Amino acid sequence: MEYAERTYRERVRGKGMVSFPLCVKESDLLISVDRGSFRPELKEIAWELLSRCRESLERYVRRDPEFRWTLAPRPILPGAPRVARLMAAAARRSGVGPMAAVAGAVAEVVGRGLARYAREVIVENGGDIYLKTLQPRVVGIYAGKSPLSEKVGVRLGPCSQGWGICTSSATVGHSLSFGSTDASVVLGTNAALADAAASTLGNLVHREEDISPALEKVLEIKGVRGAVVILGDKLGAIGAVELVPM
């Protein structure tokens, strides 16, 4: 697993970017900002953003313990923090539990916070990515033992509003998946949504015949821009994703 994570993170590092790791409890992020915007204080700002995000979510889960465990969408309580609202909205659109969106939501909150200080920002959280870019970027797809693993990437165009690109897998990492994919990747308008929708996509694919209908179903989710599935030596893609060889 260390090899998978290290390799994936090398694919995330962008040209002209300064990268640094950030760990708070279970959260293990790799943050990159454009070289022109980088200054040492950004590390402290990032730490504060992540710490506040985690603390607010932990407090909320104590109010509503079911929020953490349910596998179905759950209504949000009054006064919920932004990270919980993002998770709940993504879960509602995607038909999964809110925790399916937690890694993407944390990346989104930290990334948008840092975007106030940097022209370009990439926040990677366990393979789930928030990305604000002013130039094209390529994100490689790690798909475990699939022969297509690290052979293909997704090229993302400039987006000043930010992209979310997230991955779920039944064979790599700690994602809870009821399917069989080596990688289910979703590009969305925010990282929380992309994370939840990637879980939905992964849950729908058990064999090759499931790939096309699953991709079509996920593309119907509001805010999903495109998706990719890797299952063994099979690959399917739909929507606004440009695949490139790595």
PDB file of C-alpha atoms in Angstrom:
ATOM      1  CA  MET A   1       0.000   0.000   0.000  1.00  0.00           C
ATOM      2  CA  GLU A   2       2.881   2.399   0.612  1.00  0.00           C
ATOM      3  CA  TYR A   3       3.998   1.909  -2.993  1.00  0.00           C
ATOM      4  CA  ALA A   4       0.510   2.652  -4.276  1.00  0.00           C
ATOM      5  CA  GLU A   5       0.216   5.851  -2.268  1.00  0.00           C
ATOM      6  CA  ARG A   6       3.714   7.114  -3.095  1.00  0.00           C
ATOM      7  CA  THR A   7       3.289   6.411  -6.798  1.00  0.00           C
ATOM      8  CA  TYR A   8      -0.099   8.087  -6.933  1.00  0.00           C
ATOM      9  CA  ARG A   9       1.250  11.160  -5.209  1.00  0.00           C
ATOM     10  CA  GLU A  10       4.082  11.447  -7.700  1.00  0.00           C
ATOM     11  CA  ARG A  11       1.387  11.567 -10.399  1.00  0.00           C
ATOM     12  CA  VAL A  12      -0.442  14.346  -8.546  1.00  0.00           C
ATOM     13  CA  ARG A  13       2.535  16.675  -8.189  1.00  0.00           C
ATOM     14  CA  GLY A  14       2.182  19.384 -10.826  1.00  0.00           C
ATOM     15  CA  LYS A  15       4.793  21.181 -12.880  1.00  0.00           C
ATOM     16  CA  GLY A  16       5.615  24.567 -11.376  1.00  0.00           C
ATOM     17  CA  MET A  17       4.054  23.603  -8.025  1.00  0.00           C
ATOM     18  CA  VAL A  18       5.519  23.430  -4.520  1.00  0.00           C
ATOM     19  CA  SER A  19       4.241  20.425  -2.550  1.00  0.00           C
ATOM     20  CA  PHE A  20       4.164  19.591   1.144  1.00  0.00           C
ATOM     21  CA  PRO A  21       2.484  16.859   3.227  1.00  0.00           C
ATOM     22  CA  LEU A  22       0.003  17.660   5.986  1.00  0.00           C
ATOM     23  CA  CYS A  23      -1.179  15.154   8.585  1.00  0.00           C
ATOM     24  CA  VAL A  24      -3.742  15.718  11.344  1.00  0.00           C
ATOM     25  CA  LYS A  25      -4.909  12.525  13.057  1.00  0.00           C
ATOM     26  CA  GLU A  26      -6.212  10.185  10.310  1.00  0.00           C
ATOM     27  CA  SER A  27      -6.103  12.891   7.625  1.00  0.00           C
ATOM     28  CA  ASP A  28      -3.009  12.560   5.421  1.00  0.00           C
ATOM     29  CA  LEU A  29      -2.955  15.217   2.700  1.00  0.00           C
ATOM     30  CA  LEU A  30      -0.520  16.254   0.011  1.00  0.00           C
ATOM     31  CA  ILE A  31      -0.918  19.943  -0.773  1.00  0.00           C
ATOM     32  CA  SER A  32       0.530  21.702  -3.810  1.00  0.00           C
ATOM     33  CA  VAL A  33       0.390  25.395  -4.680  1.00  0.00           C
ATOM     34  CA  ASP A  34       1.895  27.315  -7.574  1.00  0.00           C
ATOM     35  CA  ARG A  35       5.484  28.377  -6.975  1.00  0.00           C
ATOM     36  CA  GLY A  36       4.665  32.066  -7.311  1.00  0.00           C
ATOM     37  CA  SER A  37       2.116  31.914  -4.487  1.00  0.00           C
ATOM     38  CA  PHE A  38       4.034  29.704  -2.087  1.00  0.00           C
ATOM     39  CA  ARG A  39       5.303  31.098   1.203  1.00  0.00           C
ATOM     40  CA  PRO A  40       6.070  29.259   4.444  1.00  0.00           C
ATOM     41  CA  GLU A  41       2.994  30.650   6.223  1.00  0.00           C
ATOM     42  CA  LEU A  42       0.763  28.603   3.908  1.00  0.00           C
ATOM     43  CA  LYS A  43       1.714  25.459   5.809  1.00  0.00           C
ATOM     44  CA  GLU A  44       0.323  26.946   9.027  1.00  0.00           C
ATOM     45  CA  ILE A  45      -2.780  28.190   7.221  1.00  0.00           C
ATOM     46  CA  ALA A  46      -3.345  24.719   5.767  1.00  0.00           C
ATOM     47  CA  TRP A  47      -2.900  23.118   9.189  1.00  0.00           C
ATOM     48  CA  GLU A  48      -5.496  25.470  10.701  1.00  0.00           C
ATOM     49  CA  LEU A  49      -7.950  24.806   7.862  1.00  0.00           C
ATOM     50  CA  LEU A  50      -7.627  21.041   8.226  1.00  0.00           C
ATOM     51  CA  SER A  51      -7.784  21.122  12.025  1.00  0.00           C
ATOM     52  CA  ARG A  52     -10.918  23.293  12.066  1.00  0.00           C
ATOM     53  CA  CYS A  53     -12.532  21.132   9.400  1.00  0.00           C
ATOM     54  CA  ARG A  54     -11.895  17.941  11.359  1.00  0.00           C
ATOM     55  CA  GLU A  55     -12.957  19.440  14.689  1.00  0.00           C
ATOM     56  CA  SER A  56     -16.228  20.745  13.278  1.00  0.00           C
ATOM     57  CA  LEU A  57     -17.039  17.374  11.720  1.00  0.00           C
ATOM     58  CA  GLU A  58     -16.149  15.488  14.912  1.00  0.00           C
ATOM     59  CA  ARG A  59     -18.450  17.756  16.924  1.00  0.00           C
ATOM     60  CA  TYR A  60     -21.243  17.234  14.421  1.00  0.00           C
ATOM     61  CA  VAL A  61     -20.888  13.440  14.472  1.00  0.00           C
ATOM     62  CA  ARG A  62     -21.204  13.527  18.255  1.00  0.00           C
ATOM     63  CA  ARG A  63     -24.550  15.293  17.763  1.00  0.00           C
ATOM     64  CA  ASP A  64     -25.653  12.784  15.127  1.00  0.00           C
ATOM     65  CA  PRO A  65     -23.734   9.470  15.440  1.00  0.00           C
ATOM     66  CA  GLU A  66     -25.828   7.864  12.677  1.00  0.00           C
ATOM     67  CA  PHE A  67     -24.274  10.348  10.226  1.00  0.00           C
ATOM     68  CA  ARG A  68     -21.050   8.372  10.510  1.00  0.00           C
ATOM     69  CA  TRP A  69     -22.464   4.874  10.062  1.00  0.00           C
ATOM     70  CA  THR A  70     -25.443   5.062   7.718  1.00  0.00           C
ATOM     71  CA  LEU A  71     -25.011   3.793   4.149  1.00  0.00           C
ATOM     72  CA  ALA A  72     -27.965   5.867   2.938  1.00  0.00           C
ATOM     73  CA  PRO A  73     -28.382   9.647   2.505  1.00  0.00           C
ATOM     74  CA  ARG A  74     -29.198  11.406   5.769  1.00  0.00           C
ATOM     75  CA  PRO A  75     -30.860  14.782   6.376  1.00  0.00           C
ATOM     76  CA  ILE A  76     -28.596  17.410   7.898  1.00  0.00           C
ATOM     77  CA  LEU A  77     -29.270  18.915  11.324  1.00  0.00           C
ATOM     78  CA  PRO A  78     -29.611  22.676  11.864  1.00  0.00           C
ATOM     79  CA  GLY A  79     -26.306  24.422  12.405  1.00  0.00           C
ATOM     80  CA  ALA A  80     -24.261  21.729  10.641  1.00  0.00           C
ATOM     81  CA  PRO A  81     -20.729  22.792   9.613  1.00  0.00           C
ATOM     82  CA  ARG A  82     -19.833  23.306   5.975  1.00  0.00           C
ATOM     83  CA  VAL A  83     -17.977  19.997   5.645  1.00  0.00           C
ATOM     84  CA  ALA A  84     -21.024  18.040   6.867  1.00  0.00           C
ATOM     85  CA  ARG A  85     -23.338  19.991   4.542  1.00  0.00           C
ATOM     86  CA  LEU A  86     -21.089  19.176   1.584  1.00  0.00           C
ATOM     87  CA  MET A  87     -21.067  15.493   2.537  1.00  0.00           C
ATOM     88  CA  ALA A  88     -24.835  15.329   3.001  1.00  0.00           C
ATOM     89  CA  ALA A  89     -25.561  17.072  -0.309  1.00  0.00           C
ATOM     90  CA  ALA A  90     -23.161  14.793  -2.198  1.00  0.00           C
ATOM     91  CA  ALA A  91     -24.646  11.704  -0.539  1.00  0.00           C
ATOM     92  CA  ARG A  92     -28.174  12.791  -1.419  1.00  0.00           C
ATOM     93  CA  ARG A  93     -27.339  13.219  -5.097  1.00  0.00           C
ATOM     94  CA  SER A  94     -25.383   9.967  -5.279  1.00  0.00           C
ATOM     95  CA  GLY A  95     -27.586   7.713  -3.153  1.00  0.00           C
ATOM     96  CA  VAL A  96     -24.905   6.713  -0.626  1.00  0.00           C
ATOM     97  CA  GLY A  97     -24.062   7.448   2.999  1.00  0.00           C
ATOM     98  CA  PRO A  98     -22.437  10.801   3.820  1.00  0.00           C
ATOM     99  CA  MET A  99     -19.129   9.250   4.898  1.00  0.00           C
ATOM    100  CA  ALA A 100     -18.639   8.147   1.281  1.00  0.00           C
ATOM    101  CA  ALA A 101     -17.855  11.819   0.628  1.00  0.00           C
ATOM    102  CA  VAL A 102     -15.659  12.599   3.641  1.00  0.00           C
ATOM    103  CA  ALA A 103     -12.220  12.515   1.991  1.00  0.00           C
ATOM    104  CA  GLY A 104     -13.379  14.610  -0.936  1.00  0.00           C
ATOM    105  CA  ALA A 105     -15.207  17.057   1.324  1.00  0.00           C
ATOM    106  CA  VAL A 106     -12.120  17.604   3.481  1.00  0.00           C
ATOM    107  CA  ALA A 107      -9.990  18.154   0.366  1.00  0.00           C
ATOM    108  CA  GLU A 108     -12.604  20.605  -0.915  1.00  0.00           C
ATOM    109  CA  VAL A 109     -12.767  22.662   2.284  1.00  0.00           C
ATOM    110  CA  VAL A 110      -8.981  22.847   2.677  1.00  0.00           C
ATOM    111  CA  GLY A 111      -8.445  23.515  -1.043  1.00  0.00           C
ATOM    112  CA  ARG A 112     -10.979  26.312  -1.262  1.00  0.00           C
ATOM    113  CA  GLY A 113      -9.551  27.847   1.880  1.00  0.00           C
ATOM    114  CA  LEU A 114      -6.060  27.847   0.390  1.00  0.00           C
ATOM    115  CA  ALA A 115      -7.374  29.194  -2.921  1.00  0.00           C
ATOM    116  CA  ARG A 116      -7.779  32.551  -1.178  1.00  0.00           C
ATOM    117  CA  TYR A 117      -3.984  32.718  -0.929  1.00  0.00           C
ATOM    118  CA  ALA A 118      -2.752  30.887  -4.053  1.00  0.00           C
ATOM    119  CA  ARG A 119      -3.494  31.100  -7.763  1.00  0.00           C
ATOM    120  CA  GLU A 120      -3.340  27.319  -8.203  1.00  0.00           C
ATOM    121  CA  VAL A 121      -4.042  24.644  -5.580  1.00  0.00           C
ATOM    122  CA  ILE A 122      -4.080  20.840  -5.548  1.00  0.00           C
ATOM    123  CA  VAL A 123      -5.161  18.988  -2.406  1.00  0.00           C
ATOM    124  CA  GLU A 124      -4.906  15.180  -2.503  1.00  0.00           C
ATOM    125  CA  ASN A 125      -6.517  13.209   0.300  1.00  0.00           C
ATOM    126  CA  GLY A 126      -6.125   9.443  -0.085  1.00  0.00           C
ATOM    127  CA  GLY A 127      -6.577   9.582  -3.860  1.00  0.00           C
ATOM    128  CA  ASP A 128      -9.414  12.116  -3.720  1.00  0.00           C
ATOM    129  CA  ILE A 129      -8.441  15.463  -5.177  1.00  0.00           C
ATOM    130  CA  TYR A 130      -9.548  19.089  -5.158  1.00  0.00           C
ATOM    131  CA  LEU A 131      -7.818  20.978  -7.955  1.00  0.00           C
ATOM    132  CA  LYS A 132      -7.940  24.628  -8.957  1.00  0.00           C
ATOM    133  CA  THR A 133      -5.781  25.052 -12.038  1.00  0.00           C
ATOM    134  CA  LEU A 134      -4.980  27.765 -14.558  1.00  0.00           C
ATOM    135  CA  GLN A 135      -3.322  25.342 -16.978  1.00  0.00           C
ATOM    136  CA  PRO A 136      -3.926  21.748 -18.099  1.00  0.00           C
ATOM    137  CA  ARG A 137      -3.012  19.055 -15.580  1.00  0.00           C
ATOM    138  CA  VAL A 138      -2.890  15.263 -15.828  1.00  0.00           C
ATOM    139  CA  VAL A 139      -3.921  12.988 -12.953  1.00  0.00           C
ATOM    140  CA  GLY A 140      -2.762   9.379 -13.259  1.00  0.00           C
ATOM    141  CA  ILE A 141      -5.046   6.488 -12.343  1.00  0.00           C
ATOM    142  CA  TYR A 142      -3.695   3.853  -9.961  1.00  0.00           C
ATOM    143  CA  ALA A 143      -5.717   0.659 -10.337  1.00  0.00           C
ATOM    144  CA  GLY A 144      -3.911  -1.918  -8.234  1.00  0.00           C
ATOM    145  CA  LYS A 145      -2.956  -5.088 -10.117  1.00  0.00           C
ATOM    146  CA  SER A 146      -4.857  -4.150 -13.272  1.00  0.00           C
ATOM    147  CA  PRO A 147      -2.546  -4.102 -16.333  1.00  0.00           C
ATOM    148  CA  LEU A 148      -3.942  -0.624 -17.005  1.00  0.00           C
ATOM    149  CA  SER A 149      -2.765   0.729 -13.648  1.00  0.00           C
ATOM    150  CA  GLU A 150      -0.635   3.877 -14.110  1.00  0.00           C
ATOM    151  CA  LYS A 151      -0.860   3.442 -17.867  1.00  0.00           C
ATOM    152  CA  VAL A 152      -3.595   6.027 -18.322  1.00  0.00           C
ATOM    153  CA  GLY A 153      -4.429   9.402 -16.863  1.00  0.00           C
ATOM    154  CA  VAL A 154      -7.134  12.049 -17.046  1.00  0.00           C
ATOM    155  CA  ARG A 155      -6.221  15.390 -18.560  1.00  0.00           C
ATOM    156  CA  LEU A 156      -8.000  18.291 -16.854  1.00  0.00           C
ATOM    157  CA  GLY A 157      -8.334  21.672 -18.495  1.00  0.00           C
ATOM    158  CA  PRO A 158      -7.994  25.000 -16.672  1.00  0.00           C
ATOM    159  CA  CYS A 159     -10.718  25.612 -14.092  1.00  0.00           C
ATOM    160  CA  SER A 160     -10.592  28.681 -11.891  1.00  0.00           C
ATOM    161  CA  GLN A 161     -13.672  27.444  -9.978  1.00  0.00           C
ATOM    162  CA  GLY A 162     -12.049  24.144  -9.045  1.00  0.00           C
ATOM    163  CA  TRP A 163     -12.476  20.488 -10.016  1.00  0.00           C
ATOM    164  CA  GLY A 164     -13.046  17.414  -7.907  1.00  0.00           C
ATOM    165  CA  ILE A 165     -11.565  14.162  -9.193  1.00  0.00           C
ATOM    166  CA  CYS A 166     -11.960  11.163  -6.885  1.00  0.00           C
ATOM    167  CA  THR A 167     -11.397   7.415  -6.980  1.00  0.00           C
ATOM    168  CA  SER A 168     -13.072   4.434  -5.346  1.00  0.00           C
ATOM    169  CA  SER A 169     -11.758   0.877  -5.567  1.00  0.00           C
ATOM    170  CA  ALA A 170     -12.743  -2.576  -4.389  1.00  0.00           C
ATOM    171  CA  THR A 171      -9.146  -3.812  -4.647  1.00  0.00           C
ATOM    172  CA  VAL A 172      -6.990  -0.876  -3.504  1.00  0.00           C
ATOM    173  CA  GLY A 173      -7.006   1.014  -0.216  1.00  0.00           C
ATOM    174  CA  HIS A 174      -9.682   1.223   2.462  1.00  0.00           C
ATOM    175  CA  SER A 175     -12.710   2.336   0.440  1.00  0.00           C
ATOM    176  CA  LEU A 176     -15.945   0.527   1.247  1.00  0.00           C
ATOM    177  CA  SER A 177     -17.164  -0.827  -2.077  1.00  0.00           C
ATOM    178  CA  PHE A 178     -19.891  -3.325  -2.901  1.00  0.00           C
ATOM    179  CA  GLY A 179     -18.571  -3.742  -6.439  1.00  0.00           C
ATOM    180  CA  SER A 180     -15.472  -5.205  -8.065  1.00  0.00           C
ATOM    181  CA  THR A 181     -13.643  -2.359  -9.817  1.00  0.00           C
ATOM    182  CA  ASP A 182      -9.930  -1.724  -9.622  1.00  0.00           C
ATOM    183  CA  ALA A 183     -10.666   1.981 -10.080  1.00  0.00           C
ATOM    184  CA  SER A 184     -13.860   4.011 -10.361  1.00  0.00           C
ATOM    185  CA  VAL A 185     -12.983   7.634 -11.090  1.00  0.00           C
ATOM    186  CA  VAL A 186     -15.393  10.567 -11.198  1.00  0.00           C
ATOM    187  CA  LEU A 187     -14.791  14.158 -12.291  1.00  0.00           C
ATOM    188  CA  GLY A 188     -17.219  16.595 -10.685  1.00  0.00           C
ATOM    189  CA  THR A 189     -17.909  20.207  -9.864  1.00  0.00           C
ATOM    190  CA  ASN A 190     -16.668  19.630  -6.317  1.00  0.00           C
ATOM    191  CA  ALA A 191     -14.599  16.972  -4.615  1.00  0.00           C
ATOM    192  CA  ALA A 192     -17.285  15.878  -2.127  1.00  0.00           C
ATOM    193  CA  LEU A 193     -19.660  15.092  -4.977  1.00  0.00           C
ATOM    194  CA  ALA A 194     -16.953  13.353  -7.005  1.00  0.00           C
ATOM    195  CA  ASP A 195     -16.071  11.215  -3.976  1.00  0.00           C
ATOM    196  CA  ALA A 196     -19.651  10.115  -3.308  1.00  0.00           C
ATOM    197  CA  ALA A 197     -20.356   9.498  -6.994  1.00  0.00           C
ATOM    198  CA  ALA A 198     -17.175   7.421  -7.323  1.00  0.00           C
ATOM    199  CA  SER A 199     -18.525   5.184  -4.552  1.00  0.00           C
ATOM    200  CA  THR A 200     -21.822   4.876  -6.394  1.00  0.00           C
ATOM    201  CA  LEU A 201     -20.022   3.990  -9.608  1.00  0.00           C
ATOM    202  CA  GLY A 202     -17.884   1.373  -7.908  1.00  0.00           C
ATOM    203  CA  ASN A 203     -20.903  -0.203  -6.214  1.00  0.00           C
ATOM    204  CA  LEU A 204     -22.651  -0.684  -9.568  1.00  0.00           C
ATOM    205  CA  VAL A 205     -19.888  -2.586 -11.378  1.00  0.00           C
ATOM    206  CA  HIS A 206     -19.398  -6.303 -10.729  1.00  0.00           C
ATOM    207  CA  ARG A 207     -18.528  -7.562 -14.216  1.00  0.00           C
ATOM    208  CA  GLU A 208     -17.680  -6.200 -17.661  1.00  0.00           C
ATOM    209  CA  GLU A 209     -21.336  -5.983 -18.719  1.00  0.00           C
ATOM    210  CA  ASP A 210     -22.030  -3.532 -15.896  1.00  0.00           C
ATOM    211  CA  ILE A 211     -19.508  -0.908 -17.020  1.00  0.00           C
ATOM    212  CA  SER A 212     -21.510   0.988 -19.662  1.00  0.00           C
ATOM    213  CA  PRO A 213     -24.849   1.165 -17.795  1.00  0.00           C
ATOM    214  CA  ALA A 214     -23.066   2.171 -14.582  1.00  0.00           C
ATOM    215  CA  LEU A 215     -21.219   4.985 -16.337  1.00  0.00           C
ATOM    216  CA  GLU A 216     -24.445   6.235 -17.919  1.00  0.00           C
ATOM    217  CA  LYS A 217     -26.240   6.192 -14.568  1.00  0.00           C
ATOM    218  CA  VAL A 218     -23.512   8.110 -12.758  1.00  0.00           C
ATOM    219  CA  LEU A 219     -23.335  10.746 -15.485  1.00  0.00           C
ATOM    220  CA  GLU A 220     -26.982  11.545 -14.698  1.00  0.00           C
ATOM    221  CA  ILE A 221     -25.980  12.789 -11.229  1.00  0.00           C
ATOM    222  CA  LYS A 222     -26.118  16.576 -11.186  1.00  0.00           C
ATOM    223  CA  GLY A 223     -22.578  17.978 -11.022  1.00  0.00           C
ATOM    224  CA  VAL A 224     -20.824  14.904 -12.464  1.00  0.00           C
ATOM    225  CA  ARG A 225     -18.845  15.854 -15.558  1.00  0.00           C
ATOM    226  CA  GLY A 226     -17.310  12.518 -16.487  1.00  0.00           C
ATOM    227  CA  ALA A 227     -16.243   9.118 -15.206  1.00  0.00           C
ATOM    228  CA  VAL A 228     -13.820   6.237 -15.817  1.00  0.00           C
ATOM    229  CA  VAL A 229     -13.987   2.577 -14.772  1.00  0.00           C
ATOM    230  CA  ILE A 230     -11.105   0.097 -14.782  1.00  0.00           C
ATOM    231  CA  LEU A 231     -11.981  -3.542 -14.202  1.00  0.00           C
ATOM    232  CA  GLY A 232      -9.062  -5.865 -14.837  1.00  0.00           C
ATOM    233  CA  ASP A 233      -7.985  -5.250 -18.432  1.00  0.00           C
ATOM    234  CA  LYS A 234     -11.228  -3.441 -19.320  1.00  0.00           C
ATOM    235  CA  LEU A 235     -11.706   0.321 -19.331  1.00  0.00           C
ATOM    236  CA  GLY A 236     -14.782   2.433 -19.892  1.00  0.00           C
ATOM    237  CA  ALA A 237     -15.164   6.216 -19.930  1.00  0.00           C
ATOM    238  CA  ILE A 238     -17.983   8.710 -20.388  1.00  0.00           C
ATOM    239  CA  GLY A 239     -18.537  12.459 -20.393  1.00  0.00           C
ATOM    240  CA  ALA A 240     -15.962  15.225 -20.268  1.00  0.00           C
ATOM    241  CA  VAL A 241     -12.900  13.128 -19.537  1.00  0.00           C
ATOM    242  CA  GLU A 242      -9.860  13.201 -21.815  1.00  0.00           C
ATOM    243  CA  LEU A 243      -7.775  10.072 -21.366  1.00  0.00           C
ATOM    244  CA  VAL A 244      -4.043  10.268 -22.035  1.00  0.00           C
ATOM    245  CA  PRO A 245      -1.282   7.652 -21.885  1.00  0.00           C
ATOM    246  CA  MET A 246       1.094   7.953 -18.937  1.00  0.00           C
TER     247      MET A 246
END
